């Protein structure tokens, strides 16, 4: 709620960024301690505001007495996960649920409640986005760097477009999985990088900040051809697990249509639309000889 029509007695909770979870938690506790109803709080993300707001707002009062509010681990995880969603109303929704839970301790277990359904759906969408980022980030080799011990470290970069504010959240996963190399992952909102010692976060970037291709992509395609098993092909499952938007950044997407185009599987491809542009190519445009040549 912003604008000159705002009631002067309304409070404003300031958050430094879209992922300021500690800030949200601290201010939610203060608001609960002062028994401030959800409708009287404007959750303000500083990096989101492009123009100054002239409406008067009071900062949340300081309070040293936090009310007792018990959440089991599952419900707490749902709330925290949902706060990474891209919906601008998520901070207000999460506080509203906490405020209501003071009188309805079992509220989070009520699947018919509108707020509960919404927060669970947000958490589910965020978890799916995290899973997709784990699976579909593809690094391009950009060079080498000599570390302090004189050892060469390979350097890689990748571009990814998550739906939600998950980039910082997944940084530890990539650090633990690719510890031996330097890497940079750029997204529209945030970038994260690992240099063997430190994990850093920075501003977002553009797709053009990352090379279009490198020798690693040929290795990806060769690897995909080697593991492709036509006997286990399930086109509908692939469609659900690999949405169209990810395909443009996947080097193996170029060979999927060719592999699916095997004559024994032609029926799968001609029955409907499949995966991404590469897979959507009509089989008739690809001769059996060309398929054979590309798959060898």
C-alpha atoms as a printed R data frame, in Angstrom:
    type eleno elety resid chain resno      x       y       z
1   ATOM     1    CA   UNK     A     1  0.000   0.000   0.000
2   ATOM     2    CA   UNK     A     2  1.619   3.226  -1.098
3   ATOM     3    CA   UNK     A     3  0.490   6.664  -2.199
4   ATOM     4    CA   UNK     A     4 -0.904   9.873  -0.735
5   ATOM     5    CA   UNK     A     5 -4.174   8.171   0.196
6   ATOM     6    CA   UNK     A     6 -2.306   6.041   2.744
7   ATOM     7    CA   UNK     A     7 -3.488   6.474   6.327
8   ATOM     8    CA   UNK     A     8 -0.819   8.320   8.331
9   ATOM     9    CA   UNK     A     9 -1.063   5.856  11.183
10  ATOM    10    CA   UNK     A    10 -0.006   2.933   9.027
11  ATOM    11    CA   UNK     A    11  3.358   1.357   9.638
12  ATOM    12    CA   UNK     A    12  6.089   0.574   7.199
13  ATOM    13    CA   UNK     A    13  8.439  -2.397   7.513
14  ATOM    14    CA   UNK     A    14 11.637  -1.794   5.587
15  ATOM    15    CA   UNK     A    15 13.439  -4.645   3.853
16  ATOM    16    CA   UNK     A    16 16.826  -4.080   2.256
17  ATOM    17    CA   UNK     A    17 16.315  -6.557  -0.605
18  ATOM    18    CA   UNK     A    18 13.972  -9.146  -2.079
19  ATOM    19    CA   UNK     A    19 15.835 -11.803  -0.076
20  ATOM    20    CA   UNK     A    20 16.049  -9.966   3.247
21  ATOM    21    CA   UNK     A    21 14.581 -12.874   5.185
22  ATOM    22    CA   UNK     A    22 16.289 -11.879   8.437
23  ATOM    23    CA   UNK     A    23 14.820  -8.395   8.124
24  ATOM    24    CA   UNK     A    24 11.340  -9.799   7.570
25  ATOM    25    CA   UNK     A    25 11.640 -12.146  10.550
26  ATOM    26    CA   UNK     A    26 12.890  -9.389  12.863
27  ATOM    27    CA   UNK     A    27 10.152  -6.959  11.909
28  ATOM    28    CA   UNK     A    28  7.438  -9.589  11.959
29  ATOM    29    CA   UNK     A    29  8.397 -10.384  15.564
30  ATOM    30    CA   UNK     A    30  8.283  -6.700  16.467
31  ATOM    31    CA   UNK     A    31  4.909  -6.244  14.831
32  ATOM    32    CA   UNK     A    32  3.484  -9.296  16.566
33  ATOM    33    CA   UNK     A    33  4.822  -8.088  19.897
34  ATOM    34    CA   UNK     A    34  2.938  -4.801  19.416
35  ATOM    35    CA   UNK     A    35 -0.192  -6.575  18.145
36  ATOM    36    CA   UNK     A    36 -0.187  -4.651  14.864
37  ATOM    37    CA   UNK     A    37 -2.766  -6.052  12.400
38  ATOM    38    CA   UNK     A    38 -1.482  -7.091   8.971
39  ATOM    39    CA   UNK     A    39 -3.554  -4.500   7.137
40  ATOM    40    CA   UNK     A    40 -1.718  -1.700   8.909
41  ATOM    41    CA   UNK     A    41  1.742  -2.695   7.701
42  ATOM    42    CA   UNK     A    42  3.296  -1.824   4.365
43  ATOM    43    CA   UNK     A    43  6.169  -4.194   3.585
44  ATOM    44    CA   UNK     A    44  8.602  -2.020   1.688
45  ATOM    45    CA   UNK     A    45 11.488  -3.522  -0.299
46  ATOM    46    CA   UNK     A    46 13.971  -0.712  -0.853
47  ATOM    47    CA   UNK     A    47 15.556  -2.079  -4.032
48  ATOM    48    CA   UNK     A    48 12.094  -2.480  -5.600
49  ATOM    49    CA   UNK     A    49 11.046   1.182  -5.352
50  ATOM    50    CA   UNK     A    50 11.953   3.343  -8.342
51  ATOM    51    CA   UNK     A    51 10.287   6.531  -7.106
52  ATOM    52    CA   UNK     A    52 10.108   8.091  -3.626
53  ATOM    53    CA   UNK     A    53  6.889   7.583  -1.682
54  ATOM    54    CA   UNK     A    54  5.607  10.800  -0.102
55  ATOM    55    CA   UNK     A    55  2.954   9.132   2.036
56  ATOM    56    CA   UNK     A    56  3.654   9.306   5.770
57  ATOM    57    CA   UNK     A    57  4.425   6.032   7.495
58  ATOM    58    CA   UNK     A    58  5.559   5.135  10.948
59  ATOM    59    CA   UNK     A    59  8.447   2.728  11.433
60  ATOM    60    CA   UNK     A    60  7.590  -0.378  13.384
61  ATOM    61    CA   UNK     A    61  8.135   0.181  17.102
62  ATOM    62    CA   UNK     A    62 11.062  -1.488  18.798
63  ATOM    63    CA   UNK     A    63 10.085  -4.288  21.101
64  ATOM    64    CA   UNK     A    64 12.069  -6.617  23.303
65  ATOM    65    CA   UNK     A    65  9.192  -8.934  24.030
66  ATOM    66    CA   UNK     A    66  8.497 -11.352  21.240
67  ATOM    67    CA   UNK     A    67  5.288 -13.359  21.585
68  ATOM    68    CA   UNK     A    68  5.440 -17.110  21.842
69  ATOM    69    CA   UNK     A    69  4.516 -18.618  18.498
70  ATOM    70    CA   UNK     A    70  5.346 -22.224  17.788
71  ATOM    71    CA   UNK     A    71  5.699 -23.536  14.260
72  ATOM    72    CA   UNK     A    72  6.767 -27.057  13.446
73  ATOM    73    CA   UNK     A    73  9.722 -27.469  11.120
74  ATOM    74    CA   UNK     A    74  7.598 -28.249   8.083
75  ATOM    75    CA   UNK     A    75  5.437 -25.143   8.386
76  ATOM    76    CA   UNK     A    76  8.430 -22.933   9.145
77  ATOM    77    CA   UNK     A    77 10.186 -24.273   6.060
78  ATOM    78    CA   UNK     A    78  7.103 -23.545   3.941
79  ATOM    79    CA   UNK     A    79  6.994 -19.941   5.145
80  ATOM    80    CA   UNK     A    80 10.696 -19.303   4.616
81  ATOM    81    CA   UNK     A    81 10.675 -20.980   1.205
82  ATOM    82    CA   UNK     A    82  7.637 -18.978   0.091
83  ATOM    83    CA   UNK     A    83  9.465 -15.743   0.954
84  ATOM    84    CA   UNK     A    84 11.745 -16.434  -2.045
85  ATOM    85    CA   UNK     A    85  8.756 -16.276  -4.405
86  ATOM    86    CA   UNK     A    86  8.554 -13.429  -6.910
87  ATOM    87    CA   UNK     A    87  5.033 -12.408  -5.786
88  ATOM    88    CA   UNK     A    88  5.332  -8.889  -4.364
89  ATOM    89    CA   UNK     A    89  2.705  -9.683  -1.707
90  ATOM    90    CA   UNK     A    90  4.557 -12.611  -0.144
91  ATOM    91    CA   UNK     A    91  5.953 -10.739   2.894
92  ATOM    92    CA   UNK     A    92  2.501  -9.424   3.808
93  ATOM    93    CA   UNK     A    93  0.941 -12.844   3.292
94  ATOM    94    CA   UNK     A    94  3.480 -14.589   5.520
95  ATOM    95    CA   UNK     A    95  2.961 -12.022   8.290
96  ATOM    96    CA   UNK     A    96 -0.814 -12.316   7.977
97  ATOM    97    CA   UNK     A    97 -0.537 -16.047   8.512
98  ATOM    98    CA   UNK     A    98  1.623 -15.581  11.604
99  ATOM    99    CA   UNK     A    99 -0.805 -13.044  12.993
100 ATOM   100    CA   UNK     A   100 -3.744 -15.365  12.426
101 ATOM   101    CA   UNK     A   101 -1.903 -18.344  13.906
102 ATOM   102    CA   UNK     A   102 -1.852 -16.711  17.299
103 ATOM   103    CA   UNK     A   103 -5.546 -17.563  17.601
104 ATOM   104    CA   UNK     A   104 -5.549 -20.468  15.154
105 ATOM   105    CA   UNK     A   105 -2.461 -22.560  16.011
106 ATOM   106    CA   UNK     A   106 -3.408 -25.245  13.475
107 ATOM   107    CA   UNK     A   107 -4.103 -22.844  10.650
108 ATOM   108    CA   UNK     A   108 -1.210 -24.027   8.461
109 ATOM   109    CA   UNK     A   109 -2.729 -27.478   8.396
110 ATOM   110    CA   UNK     A   110 -6.013 -26.273   6.919
111 ATOM   111    CA   UNK     A   111 -5.850 -26.877   3.147
112 ATOM   112    CA   UNK     A   112 -9.176 -25.081   2.592
113 ATOM   113    CA   UNK     A   113 -7.937 -21.745   3.900
114 ATOM   114    CA   UNK     A   114 -7.185 -19.276   1.111
115 ATOM   115    CA   UNK     A   115 -4.006 -17.863   2.640
116 ATOM   116    CA   UNK     A   116 -2.716 -21.310   3.504
117 ATOM   117    CA   UNK     A   117 -3.342 -22.623  -0.003
118 ATOM   118    CA   UNK     A   118 -1.543 -19.647  -1.440
119 ATOM   119    CA   UNK     A   119  1.552 -19.927   0.767
120 ATOM   120    CA   UNK     A   120  1.865 -23.664   0.109
121 ATOM   121    CA   UNK     A   121  1.568 -23.048  -3.637
122 ATOM   122    CA   UNK     A   122  4.279 -20.393  -3.466
123 ATOM   123    CA   UNK     A   123  6.624 -22.708  -1.593
124 ATOM   124    CA   UNK     A   124  5.996 -25.477  -4.112
125 ATOM   125    CA   UNK     A   125  6.769 -23.163  -7.026
126 ATOM   126    CA   UNK     A   126 10.007 -22.014  -5.385
127 ATOM   127    CA   UNK     A   127 11.117 -25.596  -4.702
128 ATOM   128    CA   UNK     A   128 10.492 -26.467  -8.338
129 ATOM   129    CA   UNK     A   129 12.474 -23.434  -9.470
130 ATOM   130    CA   UNK     A   130 15.396 -24.469  -7.261
131 ATOM   131    CA   UNK     A   131 15.277 -27.993  -8.661
132 ATOM   132    CA   UNK     A   132 15.306 -26.666 -12.225
133 ATOM   133    CA   UNK     A   133 18.269 -24.410 -11.531
134 ATOM   134    CA   UNK     A   134 20.195 -27.311 -10.013
135 ATOM   135    CA   UNK     A   135 19.478 -29.374 -13.122
136 ATOM   136    CA   UNK     A   136 19.685 -26.915 -16.018
137 ATOM   137    CA   UNK     A   137 22.608 -24.579 -15.362
138 ATOM   138    CA   UNK     A   138 25.167 -25.169 -18.133
139 ATOM   139    CA   UNK     A   139 28.642 -23.719 -17.720
140 ATOM   140    CA   UNK     A   140 30.801 -22.359 -20.548
141 ATOM   141    CA   UNK     A   141 34.553 -22.395 -20.134
142 ATOM   142    CA   UNK     A   142 35.918 -18.846 -20.239
143 ATOM   143    CA   UNK     A   143 39.602 -19.333 -19.373
144 ATOM   144    CA   UNK     A   144 42.118 -20.130 -16.658
145 ATOM   145    CA   UNK     A   145 43.454 -18.401 -13.581
146 ATOM   146    CA   UNK     A   146 46.663 -19.047 -11.660
147 ATOM   147    CA   UNK     A   147 45.938 -19.317  -7.958
148 ATOM   148    CA   UNK     A   148 48.256 -18.295  -5.099
149 ATOM   149    CA   UNK     A   149 49.984 -21.673  -5.184
150 ATOM   150    CA   UNK     A   150 50.747 -21.402  -8.883
151 ATOM   151    CA   UNK     A   151 48.109 -23.935  -9.849
152 ATOM   152    CA   UNK     A   152 45.875 -23.260 -12.832
153 ATOM   153    CA   UNK     A   153 42.167 -23.187 -12.097
154 ATOM   154    CA   UNK     A   154 39.630 -23.483 -14.872
155 ATOM   155    CA   UNK     A   155 37.074 -20.689 -15.042
156 ATOM   156    CA   UNK     A   156 33.469 -21.151 -16.123
157 ATOM   157    CA   UNK     A   157 30.419 -18.956 -16.517
158 ATOM   158    CA   UNK     A   158 26.722 -19.682 -16.953
159 ATOM   159    CA   UNK     A   159 23.469 -17.856 -17.617
160 ATOM   160    CA   UNK     A   160 20.169 -18.801 -16.014
161 ATOM   161    CA   UNK     A   161 16.711 -17.227 -15.690
162 ATOM   162    CA   UNK     A   162 14.981 -18.365 -12.500
163 ATOM   163    CA   UNK     A   163 11.368 -17.445 -11.867
164 ATOM   164    CA   UNK     A   164 11.936 -16.526  -8.229
165 ATOM   165    CA   UNK     A   165 14.574 -15.018  -5.917
166 ATOM   166    CA   UNK     A   166 16.507 -18.253  -5.491
167 ATOM   167    CA   UNK     A   167 19.952 -17.425  -6.871
168 ATOM   168    CA   UNK     A   168 21.663 -16.744  -3.539
169 ATOM   169    CA   UNK     A   169 19.884 -19.729  -2.036
170 ATOM   170    CA   UNK     A   170 21.397 -22.171  -4.545
171 ATOM   171    CA   UNK     A   171 24.929 -20.758  -4.299
172 ATOM   172    CA   UNK     A   172 25.999 -23.271  -1.653
173 ATOM   173    CA   UNK     A   173 24.798 -26.162  -3.824
174 ATOM   174    CA   UNK     A   174 27.015 -25.087  -6.721
175 ATOM   175    CA   UNK     A   175 29.956 -24.321  -4.431
176 ATOM   176    CA   UNK     A   176 29.828 -27.828  -2.968
177 ATOM   177    CA   UNK     A   177 29.357 -29.472  -6.356
178 ATOM   178    CA   UNK     A   178 31.958 -27.489  -8.321
179 ATOM   179    CA   UNK     A   179 34.508 -26.683  -5.635
180 ATOM   180    CA   UNK     A   180 37.562 -27.306  -7.832
181 ATOM   181    CA   UNK     A   181 36.771 -24.675 -10.453
182 ATOM   182    CA   UNK     A   182 36.085 -20.972 -10.525
183 ATOM   183    CA   UNK     A   183 32.552 -20.229 -11.676
184 ATOM   184    CA   UNK     A   184 30.152 -17.381 -12.212
185 ATOM   185    CA   UNK     A   185 26.385 -17.715 -12.613
186 ATOM   186    CA   UNK     A   186 24.585 -14.659 -13.950
187 ATOM   187    CA   UNK     A   187 20.832 -14.177 -13.724
188 ATOM   188    CA   UNK     A   188 18.707 -11.112 -14.508
189 ATOM   189    CA   UNK     A   189 18.459 -10.130 -10.832
190 ATOM   190    CA   UNK     A   190 21.596 -11.493  -9.159
191 ATOM   191    CA   UNK     A   191 24.954 -13.058  -9.899
192 ATOM   192    CA   UNK     A   192 26.903 -15.489  -7.726
193 ATOM   193    CA   UNK     A   193 30.553 -16.515  -8.009
194 ATOM   194    CA   UNK     A   194 33.032 -18.932  -6.437
195 ATOM   195    CA   UNK     A   195 36.836 -18.565  -6.621
196 ATOM   196    CA   UNK     A   196 37.898 -21.537  -4.525
197 ATOM   197    CA   UNK     A   197 37.916 -19.494  -1.330
198 ATOM   198    CA   UNK     A   198 34.955 -17.165  -1.278
199 ATOM   199    CA   UNK     A   199 31.345 -17.276  -2.362
200 ATOM   200    CA   UNK     A   200 30.149 -13.877  -3.522
201 ATOM   201    CA   UNK     A   201 26.896 -12.332  -4.728
202 ATOM   202    CA   UNK     A   202 26.542  -9.322  -6.993
203 ATOM   203    CA   UNK     A   203 24.135  -7.537  -9.308
204 ATOM   204    CA   UNK     A   204 22.326  -9.266 -12.133
205 ATOM   205    CA   UNK     A   205 23.357  -9.155 -15.773
206 ATOM   206    CA   UNK     A   206 22.376 -10.029 -19.318
207 ATOM   207    CA   UNK     A   207 22.489 -13.164 -21.438
208 ATOM   208    CA   UNK     A   208 25.128 -11.478 -23.589
209 ATOM   209    CA   UNK     A   209 27.484 -11.322 -20.599
210 ATOM   210    CA   UNK     A   210 28.111 -15.042 -21.074
211 ATOM   211    CA   UNK     A   211 29.719 -16.652 -24.172
212 ATOM   212    CA   UNK     A   212 27.259 -18.336 -26.506
213 ATOM   213    CA   UNK     A   213 29.232 -21.535 -26.796
214 ATOM   214    CA   UNK     A   214 32.517 -23.285 -26.104
215 ATOM   215    CA   UNK     A   215 34.182 -26.664 -26.491
216 ATOM   216    CA   UNK     A   216 32.337 -27.938 -23.446
217 ATOM   217    CA   UNK     A   217 29.081 -27.825 -25.364
218 ATOM   218    CA   UNK     A   218 30.308 -30.483 -27.773
219 ATOM   219    CA   UNK     A   219 31.164 -32.597 -24.756
220 ATOM   220    CA   UNK     A   220 27.653 -32.074 -23.421
221 ATOM   221    CA   UNK     A   221 26.138 -33.225 -26.716
222 ATOM   222    CA   UNK     A   222 28.412 -36.242 -26.895
223 ATOM   223    CA   UNK     A   223 27.580 -37.152 -23.313
224 ATOM   224    CA   UNK     A   224 23.846 -36.799 -23.971
225 ATOM   225    CA   UNK     A   225 24.067 -39.011 -27.074
226 ATOM   226    CA   UNK     A   226 25.957 -41.643 -25.069
227 ATOM   227    CA   UNK     A   227 23.361 -41.846 -22.301
228 ATOM   228    CA   UNK     A   228 20.266 -41.517 -24.494
229 ATOM   229    CA   UNK     A   229 18.235 -44.722 -24.265
230 ATOM   230    CA   UNK     A   230 15.309 -44.800 -26.720
231 ATOM   231    CA   UNK     A   231 13.770 -47.734 -24.877
232 ATOM   232    CA   UNK     A   232 13.224 -45.493 -21.861
233 ATOM   233    CA   UNK     A   233 11.977 -42.459 -23.755
234 ATOM   234    CA   UNK     A   234  8.882 -40.824 -22.228
235 ATOM   235    CA   UNK     A   235  8.094 -37.696 -24.168
236 ATOM   236    CA   UNK     A   236  5.375 -36.382 -21.853
237 ATOM   237    CA   UNK     A   237  7.623 -36.758 -18.840
238 ATOM   238    CA   UNK     A   238 10.388 -34.904 -20.645
239 ATOM   239    CA   UNK     A   239  7.970 -32.124 -21.512
240 ATOM   240    CA   UNK     A   240  6.964 -31.651 -17.883
241 ATOM   241    CA   UNK     A   241 10.516 -31.835 -16.569
242 ATOM   242    CA   UNK     A   242 12.103 -29.628 -19.230
243 ATOM   243    CA   UNK     A   243  9.883 -26.579 -19.879
244 ATOM   244    CA   UNK     A   244 10.383 -24.703 -23.101
245 ATOM   245    CA   UNK     A   245 12.108 -21.700 -21.523
246 ATOM   246    CA   UNK     A   246 15.117 -23.752 -20.402
247 ATOM   247    CA   UNK     A   247 15.812 -25.284 -23.771
248 ATOM   248    CA   UNK     A   248 17.415 -22.216 -25.329
249 ATOM   249    CA   UNK     A   249 20.304 -22.470 -22.874
250 ATOM   250    CA   UNK     A   250 20.822 -26.216 -23.089
251 ATOM   251    CA   UNK     A   251 23.435 -27.387 -25.607
252 ATOM   252    CA   UNK     A   252 21.971 -30.892 -25.631
253 ATOM   253    CA   UNK     A   253 18.596 -29.531 -26.761
254 ATOM   254    CA   UNK     A   254 19.940 -29.390 -30.312
255 ATOM   255    CA   UNK     A   255 20.385 -33.138 -30.495
256 ATOM   256    CA   UNK     A   256 17.251 -34.236 -28.679
257 ATOM   257    CA   UNK     A   257 15.033 -33.979 -31.753
258 ATOM   258    CA   UNK     A   258 17.515 -35.984 -33.759
259 ATOM   259    CA   UNK     A   259 17.679 -38.701 -31.157
260 ATOM   260    CA   UNK     A   260 13.913 -38.846 -30.778
261 ATOM   261    CA   UNK     A   261 13.685 -39.006 -34.551
262 ATOM   262    CA   UNK     A   262 14.852 -42.578 -34.612
263 ATOM   263    CA   UNK     A   263 12.557 -44.469 -36.964
264 ATOM   264    CA   UNK     A   264 11.303 -46.776 -34.219
265 ATOM   265    CA   UNK     A   265 10.115 -43.774 -32.203
266 ATOM   266    CA   UNK     A   266  8.678 -41.680 -34.982
267 ATOM   267    CA   UNK     A   267  5.155 -42.134 -33.650
268 ATOM   268    CA   UNK     A   268  6.015 -40.300 -30.448
269 ATOM   269    CA   UNK     A   269  7.184 -37.209 -32.250
270 ATOM   270    CA   UNK     A   270  4.415 -36.972 -34.805
271 ATOM   271    CA   UNK     A   271  1.642 -37.256 -32.206
272 ATOM   272    CA   UNK     A   272  2.192 -33.898 -30.669
273 ATOM   273    CA   UNK     A   273  4.411 -31.052 -29.768
274 ATOM   274    CA   UNK     A   274  7.492 -32.046 -27.861
275 ATOM   275    CA   UNK     A   275  9.765 -30.213 -25.443
276 ATOM   276    CA   UNK     A   276 11.343 -27.253 -27.164
277 ATOM   277    CA   UNK     A   277 12.008 -25.778 -30.568
278 ATOM   278    CA   UNK     A   278 14.668 -28.324 -31.339
279 ATOM   279    CA   UNK     A   279 12.281 -31.145 -30.639
280 ATOM   280    CA   UNK     A   280  9.426 -29.448 -32.420
281 ATOM   281    CA   UNK     A   281 11.225 -29.701 -35.739
282 ATOM   282    CA   UNK     A   282  9.088 -31.868 -38.050
283 ATOM   283    CA   UNK     A   283 10.637 -35.243 -38.517
284 ATOM   284    CA   UNK     A   284  9.938 -35.074 -42.249
285 ATOM   285    CA   UNK     A   285 12.650 -32.421 -42.622
286 ATOM   286    CA   UNK     A   286 15.284 -34.832 -41.341
287 ATOM   287    CA   UNK     A   287 16.225 -37.754 -43.510
288 ATOM   288    CA   UNK     A   288 17.160 -41.105 -41.969
289 ATOM   289    CA   UNK     A   289 20.672 -40.732 -43.360
290 ATOM   290    CA   UNK     A   290 21.174 -37.375 -41.721
291 ATOM   291    CA   UNK     A   291 19.868 -38.748 -38.422
292 ATOM   292    CA   UNK     A   292 22.292 -41.606 -38.609
293 ATOM   293    CA   UNK     A   293 25.155 -39.279 -39.378
294 ATOM   294    CA   UNK     A   294 24.425 -36.972 -36.449
295 ATOM   295    CA   UNK     A   295 23.961 -39.717 -33.934
296 ATOM   296    CA   UNK     A   296 27.179 -41.527 -34.729
